[in-house]
Coordinates of C-alpha atoms and ligand atoms in Angstrom, one line a residue:
M171 CA 0.1 0.1 0.1
T172 CA 1.2 3.4 -0.7
L173 CA 0.7 6.1 2.0
I174 CA 1.7 9.0 -0.2
P175 CA 0.0 8.3 -3.6
S176 CA 1.2 10.2 -6.8
A177 CA -1.1 13.1 -7.8
A178 CA -1.7 11.4 -11.2
E179 CA -3.7 8.8 -9.6
P180 CA -7.0 8.0 -11.1
N181 CA -9.0 8.7 -8.0
G182 CA -7.1 12.0 -7.9
G183 CA -7.2 11.6 -3.8
V184 CA -10.8 11.3 -3.6
N185 CA -11.5 9.0 -0.8
S186 CA -13.8 6.1 -2.0
P187 CA -15.0 3.4 0.3
G188 CA -12.8 0.2 -0.2
S189 CA -10.2 1.6 -2.6
N190 CA -6.5 2.1 -1.6
R191 CA -7.4 5.5 0.4
P192 CA -4.7 8.0 0.2
L193 CA -3.8 9.7 3.4
F194 CA -4.2 13.4 2.0
S195 CA -5.8 15.0 -1.0
S196 CA -3.3 14.9 -4.0
R197 CA -2.7 19.0 -3.6
A198 CA -1.8 18.5 -0.2
T199 CA 0.3 15.3 -1.1
T200 CA 2.4 17.7 -3.7
L201 CA 2.8 20.3 -1.2
L202 CA 4.2 17.7 1.2
R203 CA 6.5 16.2 -1.3
V204 CA 7.9 19.6 -1.9
G205 CA 8.2 20.3 1.5
L206 CA 9.9 17.0 2.5
G207 CA 12.2 17.5 -0.4
G208 CA 13.0 20.9 1.1
A209 CA 13.4 19.6 4.3
V210 CA 15.8 16.7 3.3
L211 CA 18.1 19.2 1.4
L212 CA 17.9 21.3 4.4
V213 CA 19.0 18.6 6.8
A214 CA 21.5 17.1 4.3
S215 CA 23.2 20.7 4.0
S216 CA 23.5 21.2 7.7
G217 CA 24.0 17.8 8.6
F218 CA 27.3 18.7 10.2
M219 CA 26.0 21.4 12.3
A220 CA 22.9 19.5 13.3
T221 CA 25.2 16.6 14.7
A222 CA 27.0 19.3 16.6
Y223 CA 23.8 20.6 18.3
F224 CA 22.3 17.6 19.1
H225 CA 25.2 16.2 20.8
S226 CA 25.9 19.4 22.7
D227 CA 24.4 20.2 26.2
Q228 CA 22.8 23.3 24.9
W229 CA 20.2 21.0 23.2
D230 CA 19.0 19.1 26.0
G231 CA 19.5 22.1 28.5
V232 CA 21.9 20.5 30.8
G233 CA 23.2 23.2 33.3
F234 CA 20.3 25.4 32.9
A235 CA 20.0 27.4 35.9
P236 CA 17.6 30.3 35.8
K237 CA 17.4 33.1 38.3
Q238 CA 15.0 32.7 40.6
P239 CA 12.5 34.9 42.3
V240 CA 14.3 34.3 45.5
G241 CA 18.1 33.3 45.6
F242 CA 17.2 29.8 47.5
S243 CA 19.9 27.6 47.9
H244 CA 19.5 23.7 48.1
R245 CA 23.3 23.7 49.2
L246 CA 22.3 25.4 52.4
H247 CA 18.9 24.0 53.1
A248 CA 19.2 20.2 51.7
G249 CA 22.9 20.0 52.1
E250 CA 24.3 21.9 55.3
L251 CA 21.0 22.0 57.0
R252 CA 20.2 18.5 56.1
M253 CA 16.4 19.2 55.6
D254 CA 14.5 16.4 54.0
C255 CA 13.3 17.0 50.3
R256 CA 9.7 16.1 51.6
N257 CA 9.4 19.0 53.7
C258 CA 9.4 21.1 50.5
H259 CA 8.4 18.7 47.9
A260 CA 5.8 17.1 50.0
S261 CA 3.9 14.8 47.2
V262 CA 6.8 13.3 45.6
E263 CA 6.1 10.0 47.1
T264 CA 2.6 9.9 46.7
S265 CA 1.7 11.6 43.3
A266 CA 3.2 12.1 39.6
F267 CA 4.1 15.6 40.8
A268 CA 6.8 16.5 43.4
G269 CA 5.1 19.6 44.4
M270 CA 6.5 22.9 45.1
P271 CA 6.7 24.3 48.8
S272 CA 4.4 27.2 49.5
T273 CA 5.5 30.6 51.3
Q274 CA 4.1 29.4 54.7
V275 CA 6.6 26.4 54.4
C276 CA 9.6 29.0 54.2
L277 CA 7.9 31.3 56.9
T278 CA 7.9 28.3 59.5
C279 CA 11.5 29.0 59.9
H280 CA 12.0 32.6 58.2
S281 CA 9.1 34.2 60.4
Q282 CA 12.2 33.8 63.0
I283 CA 15.5 33.4 61.1
S284 CA 17.0 36.1 58.9
R285 CA 14.0 38.3 59.1
D286 CA 16.0 41.3 58.3
K287 CA 17.8 39.9 55.3
R288 CA 17.1 41.7 51.9
T289 CA 17.4 38.3 50.4
L290 CA 14.0 37.0 51.9
R291 CA 12.2 40.2 51.4
P292 CA 10.2 38.6 48.4
V293 CA 9.0 36.0 50.5
F294 CA 7.7 38.4 53.1
Q295 CA 6.0 40.3 50.1
S296 CA 4.6 37.1 48.9
S297 CA 3.0 36.6 52.4
A298 CA 1.7 39.9 52.9
R299 CA 0.0 40.2 49.5
N300 CA -0.9 36.6 49.4
V301 CA 0.5 36.0 46.0
P302 CA 2.6 32.8 45.6
L303 CA 6.1 32.9 44.5
Q304 CA 6.7 32.3 40.9
W305 CA 9.5 29.7 40.7
I306 CA 10.9 29.0 37.2
R307 CA 11.0 25.7 36.1
V308 CA 14.4 23.9 35.9
T309 CA 13.3 20.5 34.6
Q310 CA 10.4 20.2 32.3
L311 CA 9.2 17.4 30.0
P312 CA 7.0 18.0 26.7
D313 CA 3.2 17.4 27.0
H314 CA 3.2 14.2 25.3
V315 CA 5.2 12.5 27.8
Y316 CA 3.8 10.9 30.9
F317 CA 6.0 11.0 33.9
D318 CA 5.1 10.0 37.5
H319 CA 7.6 10.7 40.6
S320 CA 5.7 8.2 43.1
I321 CA 6.4 5.3 40.8
H322 CA 10.0 5.8 40.5
V323 CA 10.7 6.8 44.3
N324 CA 8.7 3.7 45.4
K325 CA 10.7 1.3 43.3
G326 CA 14.0 2.4 44.6
V327 CA 15.0 5.3 42.2
G328 CA 16.6 8.3 44.3
C329 CA 16.3 11.8 43.5
T330 CA 19.9 12.6 42.6
T331 CA 19.8 9.9 39.8
C332 CA 17.5 12.4 38.0
H333 CA 18.4 15.7 39.4
G334 CA 22.3 15.5 40.2
E335 CA 23.8 16.4 43.5
I336 CA 21.1 18.7 44.7
G337 CA 23.1 19.2 48.1
R338 CA 25.8 21.0 46.2
M339 CA 23.9 23.4 44.4
A340 CA 23.8 26.9 45.5
V341 CA 21.7 27.6 42.3
T342 CA 19.3 24.7 41.1
E343 CA 20.3 23.5 37.8
K344 CA 19.3 21.0 35.4
S345 CA 21.9 18.0 35.6
E346 CA 20.6 15.5 33.5
P347 CA 19.2 15.7 29.8
L348 CA 15.8 13.9 30.5
T349 CA 15.7 12.8 27.0
M350 CA 14.1 9.8 25.7
R351 CA 17.3 8.3 25.2
W352 CA 18.1 9.0 28.8
C353 CA 15.0 7.6 30.3
L354 CA 15.5 4.4 28.0
G355 CA 18.9 3.9 29.2
C356 CA 17.6 3.1 32.7
H357 CA 14.3 1.5 31.6
R358 CA 16.3 -1.1 29.7
D359 CA 18.3 -2.2 32.7
P360 CA 17.3 -0.5 36.0
G361 CA 19.2 -2.6 38.1
P362 CA 22.4 -0.8 38.5
H363 CA 20.3 2.5 39.3
L364 CA 18.4 1.3 42.4
R365 CA 19.2 2.1 45.8
P366 CA 18.3 1.0 49.5
L367 CA 15.1 3.0 51.0
T368 CA 17.4 4.6 53.4
E369 CA 19.0 6.5 50.4
L370 CA 16.2 7.6 48.3
F371 CA 16.1 11.2 49.4
A372 CA 20.0 11.7 49.9
A373 CA 21.1 15.2 48.8
A374 CA 24.3 13.5 47.7
S375 CA 24.7 10.4 45.4
P376 CA 25.5 7.1 47.7
P377 CA 28.3 4.6 46.4
P378 CA 27.3 2.2 44.0
Q379 CA 25.9 -1.1 44.7
T380 CA 27.7 -4.3 44.1
R381 CA 25.9 -7.0 41.8
E382 CA 24.6 -9.0 44.2
Q383 CA 23.0 -5.8 46.0
Q384 CA 21.6 -5.0 42.8
R385 CA 20.0 -8.3 42.2
D386 CA 18.5 -8.0 45.8
L387 CA 17.1 -4.5 45.3
L388 CA 15.3 -5.7 41.8
R389 CA 13.7 -8.5 43.7
S390 CA 12.8 -6.7 46.9
Y391 CA 11.0 -3.6 45.0
H392 CA 9.5 -6.1 42.7
I393 CA 10.7 -4.4 39.4
R394 CA 8.7 -5.3 36.3
I395 CA 10.9 -4.9 33.3
E396 CA 8.6 -6.2 30.7
D397 CA 6.7 -3.1 29.9
L398 CA 9.3 -0.5 30.8
M399 CA 10.4 -0.1 27.0
N400 CA 6.7 0.0 25.7
C401 CA 5.9 3.3 23.7
S402 CA 2.7 3.5 25.5
T403 CA 4.3 3.4 29.2
C404 CA 5.4 7.1 28.7
H405 CA 3.2 8.2 25.6
R406 CA -0.4 7.6 26.8
Ligands
HEC169 C1 13.9 24.4 58.5 C2 14.2 25.9 58.4 C3 14.0 26.6 57.4 C4 13.1 26.5 56.2 C5 11.7 25.7 56.4 C6 13.8 27.3 55.3 N1 14.9 27.9 55.7 FE1 15.8 29.3 54.4 N2 17.4 29.5 55.7 C7 17.2 28.6 57.0 C8 18.5 28.8 57.8 C9 18.7 28.3 59.0 C10 19.3 29.8 56.9 C11 20.4 30.4 57.3 C12 20.4 31.7 58.1 C13 21.8 32.4 58.4 O1 22.7 31.9 57.8 O2 21.8 33.6 58.8 C14 18.4 30.1 55.6 C15 18.8 31.3 54.9 C16 18.1 31.4 53.8 C17 18.4 32.3 52.9 C18 19.6 33.3 52.7 C19 19.5 34.2 53.9 C20 20.6 35.2 53.6 O3 20.9 36.2 53.0 O4 21.6 34.8 54.5 C21 17.3 32.6 52.0 C22 17.3 33.3 50.9 C23 16.5 31.4 52.5 N3 16.8 30.8 53.5 C24 15.2 31.1 51.6 C25 14.3 30.2 52.1 C26 13.2 30.0 51.2 C27 12.5 30.6 49.9 C28 12.3 28.7 51.9 C29 11.2 28.2 51.4 C30 11.2 27.5 50.3 C31 13.4 28.5 53.1 N4 14.4 29.4 53.2 C32 12.9 27.7 54.1 C33 16.1 27.7 57.5 C34 15.1 27.6 56.7
HEC170 C1 13.4 24.3 52.1 C2 12.7 23.8 51.1 C3 13.3 22.7 50.1 C4 13.9 21.6 50.4 C5 14.4 21.0 51.9 C6 14.3 21.1 49.2 N1 14.0 21.8 48.1 FE1 14.0 21.4 46.2 N2 13.2 23.3 45.8 C7 12.9 24.2 46.7 C8 12.5 25.4 46.0 C9 12.1 26.8 46.7 C10 12.8 25.2 44.6 C11 12.4 26.2 43.4 C12 13.7 27.3 43.4 C13 14.6 26.4 42.6 O1 14.8 25.8 41.5 O2 16.0 26.5 43.4 C14 13.2 23.8 44.5 C15 13.3 23.4 43.3 C16 13.6 22.0 43.0 C17 14.1 21.3 42.0 C18 13.8 21.9 40.3 C19 12.5 21.7 39.9 C20 12.0 22.4 38.6 O3 11.9 21.5 37.8 O4 12.1 23.6 38.6 C21 14.4 20.1 42.2 C22 14.9 19.1 41.2 C23 14.5 20.0 43.6 N3 14.1 21.0 44.2 C24 14.9 18.8 44.2 C25 15.1 18.8 45.7 C26 15.7 17.4 46.2 C27 16.0 16.2 45.6 C28 15.6 17.9 47.6 C29 16.1 17.1 48.7 C30 17.5 16.5 48.5 C31 15.0 19.1 47.9 N4 14.6 19.7 46.5 C32 15.1 19.8 49.0 C33 12.7 23.8 48.1 C34 13.3 22.9 48.5
HEC171 C1 13.5 8.9 37.4 C2 13.7 10.2 37.3 C3 13.5 11.2 38.5 C4 13.5 11.0 40.1 C5 14.0 9.7 40.7 C6 13.0 12.1 40.5 N1 12.6 12.9 39.7 FE1 11.9 14.8 39.9 N2 11.6 15.1 38.1 C7 11.8 14.4 37.0 C8 11.5 14.9 35.9 C9 11.4 14.2 34.4 C10 10.7 16.0 35.9 C11 10.0 16.8 34.9 C12 8.5 16.4 35.1 C13 7.4 17.0 34.1 O1 7.9 18.1 33.5 O2 6.6 16.6 34.0 C14 11.0 16.1 37.5 C15 10.5 17.4 38.1 C16 10.7 17.7 39.6 C17 10.3 19.0 40.4 C18 9.2 19.9 39.7 C19 7.9 19.8 40.1 C20 7.1 18.7 39.4 O3 6.8 18.0 40.4 O4 7.1 18.7 38.3 C21 10.8 18.5 41.5 C22 10.5 19.4 42.8 C23 11.3 17.4 41.7 N3 11.2 16.8 40.4 C24 11.8 16.9 42.8 C25 12.2 15.5 43.0 C26 12.5 15.1 44.3 C27 12.5 15.6 45.6 C28 12.7 13.6 44.0 C29 13.2 12.4 45.1 C30 12.2 12.0 46.1 C31 12.7 13.4 42.6 N4 12.4 14.6 41.9 C32 13.0 12.2 42.0 C33 12.5 13.1 37.2 C34 12.9 12.5 38.2
HEC172 C1 17.1 5.5 36.7 C2 16.4 4.8 36.3 C3 15.0 5.3 35.7 C4 14.9 6.4 34.9 C5 16.2 7.4 34.7 C6 13.7 6.6 34.3 N1 12.8 5.7 34.9 FE1 11.0 5.4 34.5 N2 10.9 3.6 35.7 C7 12.0 3.1 36.3 C8 11.5 2.1 37.2 C9 12.8 1.2 38.1 C10 10.2 2.0 37.1 C11 9.3 0.9 37.8 C12 9.0 -0.4 37.0 C13 8.2 -1.2 37.9 O1 6.8 -0.7 38.0 O2 8.4 -2.3 38.4 C14 9.8 3.0 36.2 C15 8.4 3.1 35.7 C16 7.9 4.2 34.9 C17 6.7 4.4 34.4 C18 5.6 3.5 34.9 C19 5.4 2.3 34.0 C20 4.2 1.8 34.5 O3 4.3 0.7 35.3 O4 2.8 2.3 34.5 C21 6.6 5.4 33.6 C22 5.7 6.1 33.0 C23 8.0 5.9 33.4 N3 8.8 5.4 34.5 C24 8.4 7.2 32.8 C25 9.7 7.5 32.7 C26 10.2 8.8 32.0 C27 9.2 9.5 31.1 C28 11.5 8.9 32.3 C29 12.4 9.9 31.6 C30 12.1 11.4 31.9 C31 12.0 7.8 33.2 N4 10.9 7.1 33.5 C32 13.2 7.8 33.7 C33 13.2 3.8 36.3 C34 13.7 4.8 35.6
HEC173 C1 10.6 5.7 29.2 C2 10.0 6.6 28.6 C3 9.6 6.7 27.1 C4 9.6 5.6 26.2 C5 9.2 4.1 26.8 C6 9.3 6.1 24.9 N1 9.5 7.4 25.0 FE1 9.2 8.6 23.4 N2 9.9 10.2 24.5 C7 10.0 10.3 25.7 C8 10.4 11.6 26.2 C9 10.9 11.9 27.9 C10 10.6 12.4 25.2 C11 10.7 14.0 25.0 C12 12.2 13.9 25.2 C13 12.6 13.9 23.9 O1 12.2 14.3 22.9 O2 14.0 13.3 23.9 C14 9.9 11.6 24.1 C15 9.7 12.0 22.8 C16 9.2 11.4 21.7 C17 8.9 11.8 20.5 C18 9.1 13.2 19.9 C19 10.4 13.6 19.6 C20 10.6 15.2 19.4 O3 11.4 15.3 18.5 O4 9.7 15.9 19.7 C21 8.6 10.7 19.9 C22 8.0 10.7 18.2 C23 8.6 9.6 20.5 N3 9.0 9.9 21.7 C24 8.3 8.3 20.0 C25 8.2 7.2 20.9 C26 8.1 5.6 20.3 C27 7.7 5.5 19.0 C28 8.4 4.9 21.4 C29 8.3 3.4 21.3 C30 9.2 2.7 20.5 C31 8.7 5.7 22.7 N4 8.9 7.1 22.0 C32 9.1 5.2 23.8 C33 10.1 9.0 26.8 C34 9.7 7.7 26.3

């Protein structure tokens, strides 16, 4: 079956039941062909540049560290003060979304600590005006991808595996590409990336597991790898 029939075809692109239905009208098909031809030329001529671009960190945004409305530091709060991630990302174990802290969470401490600091002014303004702080997203997947935090966290995948050494970041940055290829890299063979329950929320990466420990973890978390590579797992 031809998906893109030629414009000279007898039915001229008109869909008649039971015939070899063309996908598009002949006019659209011609336009599509011209378009595709152009695109192929363009890609061929810029092949070298495209390769360089796809393999650079620019493309997948690794290192992206936007300026936030408050100079919040994970290095201080999660690293030095050893605050648990769940104090501020409260739904990470129970829902698809990790969740972001409300201004009220900051004020449980900052209504007392550093009250006179300029750096905290936006926090107090947010509270006084009852307008949430507008944090700028560091990691974001396209809408056509389905992702769920709770599944990963409950199956032994820790935060730093996907978000890097958060406990060292004075400014939060994207440290993994989060591309399809990257997701599949783990879905193909999750064993080496799992860690014990006690290390899931660590702000620094724990030491690697031995082969035996990996096997035990795969078993104790009841990991099912059969469906992990299916398109419909992530594109629903
Ligand atoms: C568990 C308590 C606690 C919570 C909750 C907390 N902080 Fe802090 N924060 C601290 C402590 C302690 C310091 C260090 C104070 C110092 O060194 O003077 C600090 C320092 C800061 C500073 C640097 C102040 C300066 O200029 O020295 C900022 C900015 C800040 N916090 C923002 C936030 C924001 C935003 C939130 C909410 C998302 C938050 N903090 C939640 C305890 C907390
Ligand atoms: C005191 C509150 C607090 C704690 C504790 C905390 N975070 Fe955060 N987190 C924030 C705030 C505020 C932001 C938004 C500002 C920023 O990106 O730095 C944020 C942003 C993030 C982001 C970027 C999300 C995005 O796409 O924009 C990640 C990833 C993250 N936190 C992971 C962690 C991990 C992992 C831990 C524990 C090791 C942790 N956080 C502990 C408050 C906290
Ligand atoms: C398997 C990889 C993976 C793990 C493990 C993981 N995250 Fe994420 N995280 C992501 C991805 C991907 C996004 C972007 C999601 C989106 O755009 O829909 C994200 C987004 C976030 C955000 C932004 C808000 C949101 O929910 O979209 C925060 C905060 C965050 N993660 C914190 C954490 C914390 C804390 C942990 C550990 C308890 C953690 N993450 C574990 C991959 C992961
Ligand atoms: C470091 C390893 C790792 C990475 C990276 C990772 N995953 Fe997973 N993923 C897992 C494990 C383990 C499971 C749980 C398998 C099970 O249910 O037993 C899982 C399960 C899932 C599921 C649920 C499947 C179901 O049972 O319904 C989805 C959806 C998913 N991952 C999407 C993603 C996406 C999208 C990314 C990339 C942004 C990603 N994952 C990155 C390890 C990973
Ligand atoms: C483990 C999760 C996962 C699985 C399984 C998966 N994808 Fe994806 N896919 C992603 C993520 C994440 C993105 C967005 C980031 C990117 O473009 O790399 C994506 C993007 C795409 C895109 C858009 C590319 C673009 O340039 O915008 C297509 C098309 C796609 N996937 C097709 C597939 C097909 C076909 C399969 C099955 C063979 C599949 N995916 C399986 C996670 C997955």
